[in-house]
Tab-separated table of C-alpha atoms and ligand atoms in Angstrom:
chain	number	residue	atom	x	y	z
A	1	MET	CA	-206.839	-61.416	211.758
A	2	SER	CA	-206.572	-63.890	214.611
A	3	GLN	CA	-206.720	-67.588	213.784
A	4	PRO	CA	-209.753	-69.722	214.604
A	5	PRO	CA	-209.777	-71.259	218.077
A	6	LEU	CA	-208.261	-74.640	218.763
A	7	ARG	CA	-211.106	-76.620	220.332
A	8	LEU	CA	-210.467	-79.262	222.947
A	9	GLY	CA	-212.364	-82.256	224.274
A	10	ILE	CA	-211.120	-83.591	227.585
A	11	ALA	CA	-211.839	-87.184	228.628
A	12	GLY	CA	-211.140	-87.919	232.286
A	13	LEU	CA	-211.891	-85.307	234.940
A	14	GLY	CA	-209.754	-86.568	237.794
A	15	THR	CA	-206.894	-84.655	239.360
A	16	VAL	CA	-205.109	-84.020	236.079
A	17	GLY	CA	-208.206	-83.378	233.962
A	18	MET	CA	-209.497	-80.763	236.379
A	19	GLY	CA	-205.989	-79.307	236.579
A	20	VAL	CA	-206.114	-78.770	232.813
A	21	VAL	CA	-209.599	-77.214	233.016
A	22	ARG	CA	-208.338	-74.800	235.706
A	23	ILE	CA	-205.335	-73.663	233.661
A	24	LEU	CA	-207.531	-73.118	230.585
A	25	ARG	CA	-209.816	-70.918	232.698
A	26	GLN	CA	-206.992	-69.074	234.476
A	27	HIS	CA	-204.760	-68.277	231.524
A	28	PRO	CA	-206.766	-67.867	228.293
A	29	GLU	CA	-205.029	-64.601	227.341
A	30	LEU	CA	-201.582	-65.923	228.103
A	31	ILE	CA	-202.212	-69.060	226.027
A	32	GLU	CA	-203.591	-67.027	223.113
A	33	ALA	CA	-200.667	-64.609	223.252
A	34	ARG	CA	-198.200	-67.473	223.130
A	35	THR	CA	-199.903	-69.593	220.488
A	36	GLY	CA	-201.508	-66.901	218.338
A	37	ARG	CA	-204.992	-68.348	218.683
A	38	PRO	CA	-207.615	-68.925	221.361
A	39	VAL	CA	-207.679	-72.372	222.919
A	40	THR	CA	-211.181	-73.332	223.997
A	41	LEU	CA	-212.830	-76.283	225.672
A	42	SER	CA	-215.820	-77.637	223.761
A	43	ALA	CA	-216.806	-80.681	225.772
A	44	VAL	CA	-215.754	-83.113	228.455
A	45	SER	CA	-216.335	-86.720	229.417
A	46	ALA	CA	-216.005	-88.645	232.663
A	47	ARG	CA	-217.649	-91.506	234.488
A	48	ALA	CA	-219.829	-89.452	236.872
A	49	ARG	CA	-221.565	-86.422	235.432
A	50	ASP	CA	-222.970	-85.052	238.692
A	51	LYS	CA	-219.873	-85.242	240.848
A	52	ASP	CA	-218.867	-81.939	242.483
A	53	ARG	CA	-215.449	-81.127	241.039
A	54	GLY	CA	-215.202	-77.631	242.492
A	55	VAL	CA	-215.569	-75.965	239.084
A	56	SER	CA	-218.805	-75.611	237.124
A	57	LEU	CA	-218.660	-77.566	233.884
A	58	ALA	CA	-222.126	-76.403	232.754
A	59	SER	CA	-220.787	-74.310	229.888
A	60	TYR	CA	-219.119	-77.311	228.221
A	61	GLY	CA	-220.730	-80.102	226.280
A	62	TRP	CA	-220.914	-83.502	227.970
A	63	GLU	CA	-220.417	-87.004	226.609
A	64	ASP	CA	-220.768	-90.153	228.675
A	65	ASP	CA	-218.784	-92.054	226.069
A	66	PRO	CA	-215.192	-90.889	225.467
A	67	VAL	CA	-215.325	-92.245	221.909
A	68	ALA	CA	-218.261	-89.929	221.212
A	69	LEU	CA	-216.246	-87.032	222.642
A	70	ALA	CA	-213.198	-87.972	220.576
A	71	THR	CA	-215.180	-87.803	217.345
A	72	ARG	CA	-217.266	-84.659	217.937
A	73	ASP	CA	-217.250	-82.071	215.166
A	74	ASP	CA	-216.379	-79.292	217.591
A	75	VAL	CA	-213.264	-81.037	218.901
A	76	ASP	CA	-209.889	-80.498	217.179
A	77	VAL	CA	-207.741	-82.004	219.921
A	78	PHE	CA	-208.764	-84.992	222.012
A	79	VAL	CA	-207.148	-84.841	225.442
A	80	GLU	CA	-207.050	-88.341	226.927
A	81	LEU	CA	-206.676	-88.356	230.719
A	82	ILE	CA	-208.542	-91.583	231.439
A	83	GLY	CA	-205.529	-93.873	231.862
A	84	GLY	CA	-205.069	-97.585	231.300
A	85	ASP	CA	-203.439	-99.348	228.393
A	86	SER	CA	-206.660	-100.665	226.874
A	87	GLY	CA	-210.402	-100.189	227.108
A	88	PRO	CA	-211.923	-96.710	226.786
A	89	ALA	CA	-208.600	-94.837	226.667
A	90	ARG	CA	-207.213	-96.817	223.758
A	91	ASP	CA	-210.557	-97.000	221.949
A	92	ALA	CA	-211.023	-93.247	222.197
A	93	VAL	CA	-207.472	-92.368	221.123
A	94	GLU	CA	-207.755	-94.628	218.073
A	95	ALA	CA	-211.180	-93.195	217.251
A	96	ALA	CA	-209.893	-89.639	217.618
A	97	ILE	CA	-207.013	-90.174	215.198
A	98	ALA	CA	-209.305	-91.987	212.754
A	99	ALA	CA	-211.636	-88.980	212.904
A	100	GLY	CA	-208.764	-86.600	212.068
A	101	LYS	CA	-208.188	-85.208	215.549
A	102	HIS	CA	-204.894	-84.456	217.234
A	103	VAL	CA	-204.365	-86.298	220.514
A	104	VAL	CA	-202.724	-85.235	223.772
A	105	THR	CA	-202.389	-87.892	226.443
A	106	ALA	CA	-200.794	-88.444	229.852
A	107	ASN	CA	-201.139	-92.196	229.466
A	108	LYS	CA	-197.733	-93.855	229.873
A	109	ALA	CA	-199.148	-97.399	229.898
A	110	LEU	CA	-200.916	-96.839	226.568
A	111	LEU	CA	-197.762	-95.480	224.938
A	112	ALA	CA	-195.438	-98.051	226.479
A	113	LEU	CA	-197.568	-100.931	225.184
A	114	HIS	CA	-199.134	-99.547	222.004
A	115	GLY	CA	-197.000	-96.497	221.211
A	116	GLN	CA	-195.630	-97.796	217.915
A	117	ALA	CA	-199.031	-98.656	216.423
A	118	LEU	CA	-200.566	-95.394	217.622
A	119	ALA	CA	-197.630	-93.366	216.318
A	120	GLU	CA	-197.912	-94.999	212.904
A	121	GLN	CA	-201.649	-94.361	212.863
A	122	ALA	CA	-201.269	-90.712	213.878
A	123	GLU	CA	-198.452	-89.986	211.448
A	124	ALA	CA	-200.260	-91.673	208.547
A	125	ALA	CA	-203.241	-89.440	209.324
A	126	GLY	CA	-201.024	-86.349	209.593
A	127	ARG	CA	-202.102	-85.757	213.180
A	128	ALA	CA	-200.144	-85.087	216.337
A	129	LEU	CA	-199.923	-87.552	219.219
A	130	ARG	CA	-198.269	-85.740	222.120
A	131	TYR	CA	-197.493	-87.063	225.593
A	132	GLU	CA	-195.302	-84.710	227.611
A	133	ALA	CA	-197.342	-85.491	230.751
A	134	ALA	CA	-196.792	-89.229	230.432
A	135	VAL	CA	-193.221	-89.124	231.758
A	136	ALA	CA	-192.052	-87.404	234.936
A	137	GLY	CA	-195.104	-85.161	235.358
A	138	GLY	CA	-194.149	-81.510	235.175
A	139	ILE	CA	-190.593	-82.066	233.921
A	140	PRO	CA	-190.422	-81.242	230.194
A	141	VAL	CA	-188.360	-84.323	229.436
A	142	ILE	CA	-190.061	-85.310	226.172
A	143	LYS	CA	-189.383	-81.869	224.748
A	144	SER	CA	-185.824	-81.970	226.062
A	145	LEU	CA	-185.034	-85.290	224.405
A	146	GLY	CA	-187.039	-84.815	221.216
A	147	GLU	CA	-186.216	-81.191	220.530
A	148	GLY	CA	-183.634	-79.644	222.818
A	149	LEU	CA	-181.137	-82.479	222.383
A	150	ALA	CA	-182.021	-83.366	218.767
A	151	GLY	CA	-178.419	-82.787	217.650
A	152	ASN	CA	-176.957	-85.322	220.071
A	153	GLU	CA	-176.359	-89.005	219.916
A	154	ILE	CA	-177.863	-89.983	223.249
A	155	THR	CA	-175.698	-92.419	225.173
A	156	ARG	CA	-177.658	-92.974	228.391
A	157	VAL	CA	-180.943	-91.933	229.967
A	158	MET	CA	-181.520	-92.497	233.662
A	159	GLY	CA	-184.185	-91.476	236.047
A	160	VAL	CA	-186.108	-91.702	239.248
A	161	MET	CA	-189.557	-91.506	237.691
A	162	ASN	CA	-191.921	-92.852	240.317
A	163	GLY	CA	-192.437	-90.364	243.109
A	164	THR	CA	-194.275	-92.857	245.304
A	165	CYS	CA	-191.312	-95.236	245.394
A	166	ASN	CA	-188.904	-92.411	246.098
A	167	TYR	CA	-191.201	-91.209	248.863
A	168	ILE	CA	-191.278	-94.690	250.434
A	169	LEU	CA	-187.510	-95.135	250.200
A	170	THR	CA	-186.686	-91.700	251.587
A	171	ARG	CA	-189.222	-92.061	254.422
A	172	MET	CA	-187.762	-95.433	255.361
A	173	GLU	CA	-184.424	-93.684	255.639
A	174	SER	CA	-185.470	-90.472	257.385
A	175	ALA	CA	-187.912	-92.036	259.862
A	176	GLY	CA	-186.321	-95.466	260.243
A	177	LEU	CA	-189.504	-97.120	258.930
A	178	THR	CA	-189.958	-100.635	257.640
A	179	TYR	CA	-191.000	-100.964	254.023
A	180	GLU	CA	-194.494	-101.944	255.180
A	181	ALA	CA	-194.836	-98.868	257.424
A	182	ALA	CA	-193.622	-96.473	254.720
A	183	PHE	CA	-195.956	-98.129	252.197
A	184	ALA	CA	-198.887	-97.649	254.603
A	185	GLU	CA	-197.930	-93.998	255.052
A	186	ALA	CA	-197.828	-93.421	251.271
A	187	ASP	CA	-201.206	-95.155	251.005
A	188	GLY	CA	-202.672	-92.878	253.693
A	189	LEU	CA	-201.484	-89.849	251.750
A	190	GLY	CA	-203.215	-91.095	248.605
A	191	TYR	CA	-199.935	-91.502	246.690
A	192	LEU	CA	-200.458	-95.060	245.507
A	193	GLU	CA	-202.010	-95.953	242.178
A	194	ALA	CA	-205.289	-97.932	242.366
A	195	ASP	CA	-203.116	-100.986	241.731
A	196	PRO	CA	-200.127	-100.292	244.042
A	197	GLN	CA	-198.027	-102.829	242.171
A	198	LEU	CA	-197.828	-100.305	239.328
A	199	ASP	CA	-195.820	-98.119	241.716
A	200	VAL	CA	-193.873	-100.431	244.014
A	201	GLY	CA	-193.460	-103.138	241.365
A	202	GLY	CA	-191.678	-100.581	239.177
A	203	ILE	CA	-194.184	-100.958	236.316
A	204	ASP	CA	-195.254	-97.298	236.161
A	205	ALA	CA	-191.621	-96.182	236.104
A	206	ALA	CA	-190.788	-98.848	233.513
A	207	HIS	CA	-193.565	-97.566	231.236
A	208	LYS	CA	-191.893	-94.166	231.396
A	209	LEU	CA	-188.433	-95.583	230.756
A	210	ALA	CA	-189.666	-97.477	227.685
A	211	ILE	CA	-191.006	-94.225	226.212
A	212	LEU	CA	-187.792	-92.319	226.914
A	213	ALA	CA	-185.672	-95.100	225.412
A	214	ALA	CA	-187.653	-95.011	222.153
A	215	LEU	CA	-187.211	-91.268	221.905
A	216	ALA	CA	-183.557	-91.347	222.908
A	217	PHE	CA	-182.378	-94.179	220.699
A	218	GLY	CA	-184.737	-94.117	217.699
A	219	THR	CA	-186.076	-97.569	218.537
A	220	LYS	CA	-189.596	-98.937	218.713
A	221	VAL	CA	-190.912	-98.671	222.238
A	222	ASP	CA	-190.097	-101.971	223.931
A	223	PHE	CA	-191.610	-102.238	227.402
A	224	ALA	CA	-191.257	-106.028	227.413
A	225	GLY	CA	-187.499	-105.634	226.958
A	226	ILE	CA	-187.022	-103.957	230.340
A	227	GLU	CA	-185.366	-105.923	233.135
A	228	LEU	CA	-187.767	-105.011	235.890
A	229	GLU	CA	-187.676	-105.239	239.656
A	230	GLY	CA	-189.629	-103.183	242.199
A	231	ILE	CA	-188.679	-102.000	245.657
A	232	GLY	CA	-190.378	-104.734	247.709
A	233	ARG	CA	-187.156	-106.426	248.858
A	234	ILE	CA	-185.494	-103.222	250.094
A	235	SER	CA	-185.145	-103.240	253.863
A	236	PHE	CA	-184.256	-100.521	256.325
A	237	ASP	CA	-181.037	-102.484	256.988
A	238	ASP	CA	-179.995	-101.983	253.356
A	239	ILE	CA	-180.878	-98.320	253.369
A	240	ARG	CA	-178.819	-97.770	256.524
A	241	ALA	CA	-175.908	-99.913	255.364
A	242	ALA	CA	-175.840	-98.240	251.951
A	243	GLY	CA	-175.770	-94.892	253.739
A	244	ASP	CA	-172.776	-96.057	255.799
A	245	MET	CA	-170.926	-96.774	252.560
A	246	GLY	CA	-171.844	-93.381	251.032
A	247	TYR	CA	-174.833	-94.398	248.914
A	248	ARG	CA	-178.611	-94.050	248.789
A	249	VAL	CA	-181.065	-96.562	247.400
A	250	LYS	CA	-183.236	-95.425	244.478
A	251	LEU	CA	-185.620	-97.155	242.115
A	252	LEU	CA	-183.578	-96.205	239.082
A	253	GLY	CA	-184.397	-96.636	235.423
A	254	VAL	CA	-181.470	-96.819	233.037
A	255	ALA	CA	-181.558	-97.131	229.246
A	256	GLN	CA	-178.315	-97.248	227.342
A	257	MET	CA	-177.224	-98.299	223.896
A	258	THR	CA	-174.331	-100.749	224.025
A	259	GLY	CA	-172.349	-102.548	221.335
A	260	ARG	CA	-174.580	-105.563	222.069
A	261	GLY	CA	-177.875	-103.686	221.781
A	262	LEU	CA	-180.247	-101.719	223.996
A	263	GLU	CA	-180.085	-102.316	227.743
A	264	GLN	CA	-183.147	-101.197	229.692
A	265	ARG	CA	-183.206	-101.736	233.452
A	266	MET	CA	-185.645	-100.613	236.121
A	267	GLN	CA	-184.415	-101.815	239.480
A	268	PRO	CA	-183.395	-100.648	242.942
A	269	CYS	CA	-179.824	-99.366	242.695
A	270	LEU	CA	-177.334	-97.568	244.877
A	271	VAL	CA	-176.223	-94.127	243.745
A	272	PRO	CA	-173.615	-91.910	245.398
A	273	ALA	CA	-175.341	-90.028	248.231
A	274	THR	CA	-173.940	-86.679	247.117
A	275	SER	CA	-174.885	-87.054	243.418
A	276	PRO	CA	-177.976	-85.228	242.112
A	277	LEU	CA	-179.869	-88.546	242.076
A	278	GLY	CA	-178.653	-89.356	245.580
A	279	LEU	CA	-179.891	-86.028	246.895
A	280	LEU	CA	-183.413	-86.533	245.548
A	281	GLU	CA	-186.027	-86.483	248.312
A	282	GLY	CA	-189.688	-87.480	248.623
A	283	GLY	CA	-191.992	-87.576	245.609
A	284	THR	CA	-189.749	-85.532	243.339
A	285	ASN	CA	-188.595	-86.985	240.007
A	286	MET	CA	-185.257	-86.651	238.260
A	287	VAL	CA	-184.131	-87.522	234.765
A	288	VAL	CA	-180.471	-87.526	233.763
A	289	ILE	CA	-179.670	-87.484	230.050
A	290	GLU	CA	-176.243	-87.930	228.501
A	291	GLY	CA	-175.479	-86.944	224.920
A	292	ASP	CA	-172.265	-86.867	222.931
A	293	ALA	CA	-172.355	-83.119	222.389
A	294	VAL	CA	-174.093	-81.806	225.491
A	295	GLY	CA	-172.477	-84.085	228.072
A	296	GLN	CA	-174.826	-84.638	230.994
A	297	ILE	CA	-177.986	-82.708	231.864
A	298	VAL	CA	-180.117	-83.146	234.968
A	299	LEU	CA	-183.836	-82.366	235.027
A	300	ARG	CA	-185.585	-82.293	238.393
A	301	GLY	CA	-189.176	-81.524	239.335
A	302	PRO	CA	-192.563	-82.751	240.482
A	303	GLY	CA	-193.527	-86.031	238.884
A	304	ALA	CA	-197.226	-85.982	239.703
A	305	GLY	CA	-200.075	-83.816	240.937
A	306	ALA	CA	-202.693	-81.617	239.306
A	307	GLY	CA	-200.607	-78.533	238.549
A	308	PRO	CA	-197.391	-80.179	237.330
A	309	THR	CA	-199.096	-82.787	235.151
A	310	ALA	CA	-201.591	-80.283	233.736
A	311	SER	CA	-198.670	-77.963	233.006
A	312	ALA	CA	-197.194	-80.691	230.782
A	313	VAL	CA	-200.559	-81.314	229.070
A	314	LEU	CA	-200.812	-77.594	228.290
A	315	SER	CA	-197.337	-77.659	226.770
A	316	ASP	CA	-198.566	-80.174	224.196
A	317	ILE	CA	-201.810	-78.295	223.594
A	318	CYS	CA	-199.911	-75.057	223.007
A	319	ASP	CA	-197.549	-76.770	220.557
A	320	ILE	CA	-200.499	-78.073	218.553
A	321	ALA	CA	-202.088	-74.618	218.621
A	322	ARG	CA	-198.858	-73.224	217.157
A	323	GLY	CA	-198.922	-75.872	214.434
A	324	TRP	CA	-195.908	-77.734	215.830
A	325	THR	CA	-196.851	-81.332	215.172
A	326	GLY	CA	-193.638	-83.288	214.624
A	327	PRO	CA	-193.175	-87.055	214.671
A	328	VAL	CA	-194.329	-88.887	217.783
A	329	PHE	CA	-190.975	-90.408	218.775
A	330	GLY	CA	-188.626	-87.811	217.324
A	331	GLN	CA	-188.405	-89.359	213.842
A	332	PRO	CA	-191.041	-90.912	211.594
A	333	ALA	CA	-192.463	-93.968	213.322
A	334	THR	CA	-191.927	-96.161	210.240
A	335	THR	CA	-188.178	-95.450	210.458
A	336	LEU	CA	-187.784	-96.496	214.096
A	337	ALA	CA	-185.575	-99.575	214.415
A	338	ALA	CA	-186.658	-102.665	216.302
A	339	ALA	CA	-185.135	-102.488	219.769
A	340	ASN	CA	-182.227	-104.924	219.687
A	341	ARG	CA	-182.571	-106.153	223.270
A	342	ALA	CA	-179.402	-106.786	225.194
A	343	ILE	CA	-179.367	-108.609	228.509
A	344	ALA	CA	-177.790	-106.195	230.992
A	345	GLN	CA	-174.073	-106.962	231.023
A	346	THR	CA	-172.640	-103.481	231.424
A	347	PRO	CA	-170.175	-103.880	234.306
A	348	ALA	CA	-170.871	-102.028	237.532
A	349	PRO	CA	-169.739	-102.124	241.133
A	350	TYR	CA	-172.075	-104.046	243.417
A	351	TYR	CA	-173.102	-103.713	247.037
A	352	LEU	CA	-173.378	-106.982	248.937
A	353	ARG	CA	-174.851	-107.347	252.409
A	354	MET	CA	-174.708	-110.659	254.165
A	355	SER	CA	-174.772	-112.200	257.586
A	356	LEU	CA	-171.995	-114.703	258.201
A	357	ASP	CA	-171.735	-117.361	260.883
A	358	ASP	CA	-169.249	-115.786	263.272
A	359	LYS	CA	-166.605	-118.515	263.182
A	360	PRO	CA	-163.022	-118.789	261.907
A	361	GLY	CA	-162.606	-118.848	258.123
A	362	ALA	CA	-166.158	-117.679	257.248
A	363	LEU	CA	-165.064	-114.420	255.674
A	364	ALA	CA	-162.168	-116.158	253.922
A	365	LYS	CA	-164.628	-118.524	252.240
A	366	ILE	CA	-166.691	-115.583	250.925
A	367	ALA	CA	-163.567	-113.796	249.708
A	368	ALA	CA	-162.408	-116.972	247.975
A	369	VAL	CA	-165.750	-117.437	246.213
A	370	LEU	CA	-165.682	-113.861	244.971
A	371	GLY	CA	-162.096	-114.243	243.803
A	372	GLU	CA	-162.866	-117.482	241.941
A	373	ALA	CA	-165.785	-115.758	240.165
A	374	GLY	CA	-163.438	-112.937	239.113
A	375	VAL	CA	-165.154	-110.415	241.393
A	376	SER	CA	-162.738	-108.080	243.122
A	377	ILE	CA	-163.474	-106.477	246.504
A	378	ASP	CA	-163.121	-102.710	246.647
A	379	ARG	CA	-164.276	-102.004	250.204
A	380	MET	CA	-165.483	-104.164	253.067
A	381	ARG	CA	-166.913	-103.595	256.515
A	382	GLN	CA	-167.840	-106.012	259.270
A	383	TYR	CA	-170.131	-104.919	262.068
A	384	GLY	CA	-170.262	-106.279	265.613
A	385	ARG	CA	-171.821	-109.692	266.026
A	386	HIS	CA	-175.644	-109.913	266.218
A	387	ASP	CA	-176.650	-113.134	268.008
A	388	THR	CA	-174.410	-115.719	266.339
A	389	ALA	CA	-173.942	-113.899	263.032
A	390	ALA	CA	-171.756	-111.061	261.843
A	391	PRO	CA	-173.201	-108.532	259.367
A	392	VAL	CA	-170.758	-107.893	256.515
A	393	LEU	CA	-170.904	-105.307	253.734
A	394	ILE	CA	-168.844	-105.547	250.600
A	395	VAL	CA	-168.550	-103.088	247.726
A	396	THR	CA	-167.014	-104.734	244.698
A	397	HIS	CA	-165.016	-103.287	241.876
A	398	LYS	CA	-166.845	-103.231	238.559
A	399	THR	CA	-168.044	-106.633	237.523
A	400	THR	CA	-170.650	-108.053	235.179
A	401	PRO	CA	-174.086	-109.141	236.403
A	402	ALA	CA	-173.220	-112.665	235.168
A	403	ALA	CA	-170.023	-112.861	237.245
A	404	LEU	CA	-171.874	-111.514	240.260
A	405	SER	CA	-174.675	-114.097	239.887
A	406	GLY	CA	-172.081	-116.849	239.651
A	407	ALA	CA	-170.464	-115.633	242.881
A	408	LEU	CA	-173.811	-115.430	244.676
A	409	GLU	CA	-174.697	-118.952	243.639
A	410	ALA	CA	-171.350	-120.282	244.836
A	411	MET	CA	-171.760	-118.449	248.158
A	412	GLY	CA	-174.838	-120.548	248.817
A	413	SER	CA	-172.609	-123.636	248.993
A	414	THR	CA	-170.059	-122.228	251.447
A	415	GLY	CA	-172.131	-123.159	254.470
A	416	VAL	CA	-171.213	-119.899	256.246
A	417	LEU	CA	-174.183	-117.696	255.320
A	418	ALA	CA	-176.668	-117.081	258.116
A	419	THR	CA	-179.118	-115.441	255.677
A	420	ASP	CA	-179.353	-115.023	251.919
A	421	PRO	CA	-177.064	-112.222	250.727
A	422	VAL	CA	-178.555	-109.028	249.284
A	423	ALA	CA	-176.913	-107.706	246.113
A	424	LEU	CA	-177.652	-104.305	244.604
A	425	ARG	CA	-176.091	-102.686	241.586
A	426	ILE	CA	-174.254	-99.410	242.121
A	427	GLU	CA	-174.992	-97.134	239.189
A	428	GLU	CA	-172.207	-94.701	238.413
A	429	VAL	CA	-173.856	-91.353	237.807
B	501	HSE	N1	-197.781	-93.046	240.594
B	501	HSE	C1	-196.939	-92.135	239.892
B	501	HSE	C2	-195.807	-91.714	240.802
B	501	HSE	C3	-197.716	-90.936	239.419
B	501	HSE	O1	-195.817	-92.039	242.000
B	501	HSE	O2	-194.883	-91.079	240.332
B	501	HSE	C4	-197.326	-90.449	238.071
B	501	HSE	O3	-197.131	-91.434	237.153
């Protein structure tokens, strides 16, 4: 005898919510065959009831209030696609768990800021809280880390996890655009979040990194522990110069466990142009995971959009339908360790771009300052003079961020800089 249906309530009928509705309508047999039970939609909730969404929702119940949806008797799984780290999304998720419902969410901000408390609440109630769609859209990275790599000690997780930033950076490069022009193009295409700073300020990607770090290292999610910088200071000059030296600029998230604690960085970095991360174009996402047994794996795919994100939501729904409801962050939430934050000190090569007054001894002064700070030059290139200044690029050997900062500060006193130097970390991948 077939099992009773798993009944859903979906809150939020934007791009992703309607993507989920479409998959449920397209593939009911496939989902039942794979999970062993029908998965049905009982009711939905959104801000505007009468909006034309291209699909009739007349056969589903309606709630104006997502909390009312989350607690309905005919809902077994509350699917939260509202977004935002507080307000209705958080209220409804908490209410759903309190009412004994499982929860599926795509809400990275909610998990990055309140993941620990929600995980403890869900696990105490014996309910699932699943979030495959919260990180890297259609890429099954949560499943990969939590299940596929469960036998590994994870050593490093890296990723390009904001498609909008990667689109802006790759368009600057391919079309020779300024940051402002590429930003305006992304805006015109509807890529930017309602608050664009979530994208270009690196916050959206940092939310995702915080979630991956918790899962990878068995630590409480620690968004505040991320060293965060967006892409606003990246110029076309840097993109071109990095390309000349064999690199591409990416907004890269890196989480790694060191002897000093957990380093989490979200910042523009250079990566080798021919590496998988260097080859990443447009809005595509990539996550690179390194484990002691598996070595390195690379996951690449669409990080946003109706189909890819709904695909990830369905993955969680199907798992719950199968009865697979493991711990939220890969081990019981009460056993997760506090993230022992470490200021980023892992040595790396650095790219430096500067404009020097074109006069005798200028370069020697810069070389001396680097030498005194213990920073060794690996490669250097000087371009023809522009006006009265000479553009100079330097790639250093591995050095610590502290040594590099010391060198940059000392450079300011040399009196030979025509403009402030730009320094970007080169992540070895
Ligand atoms: N704004 C995000 C991006 C969408 O550009 O990747 C998914 O979080």
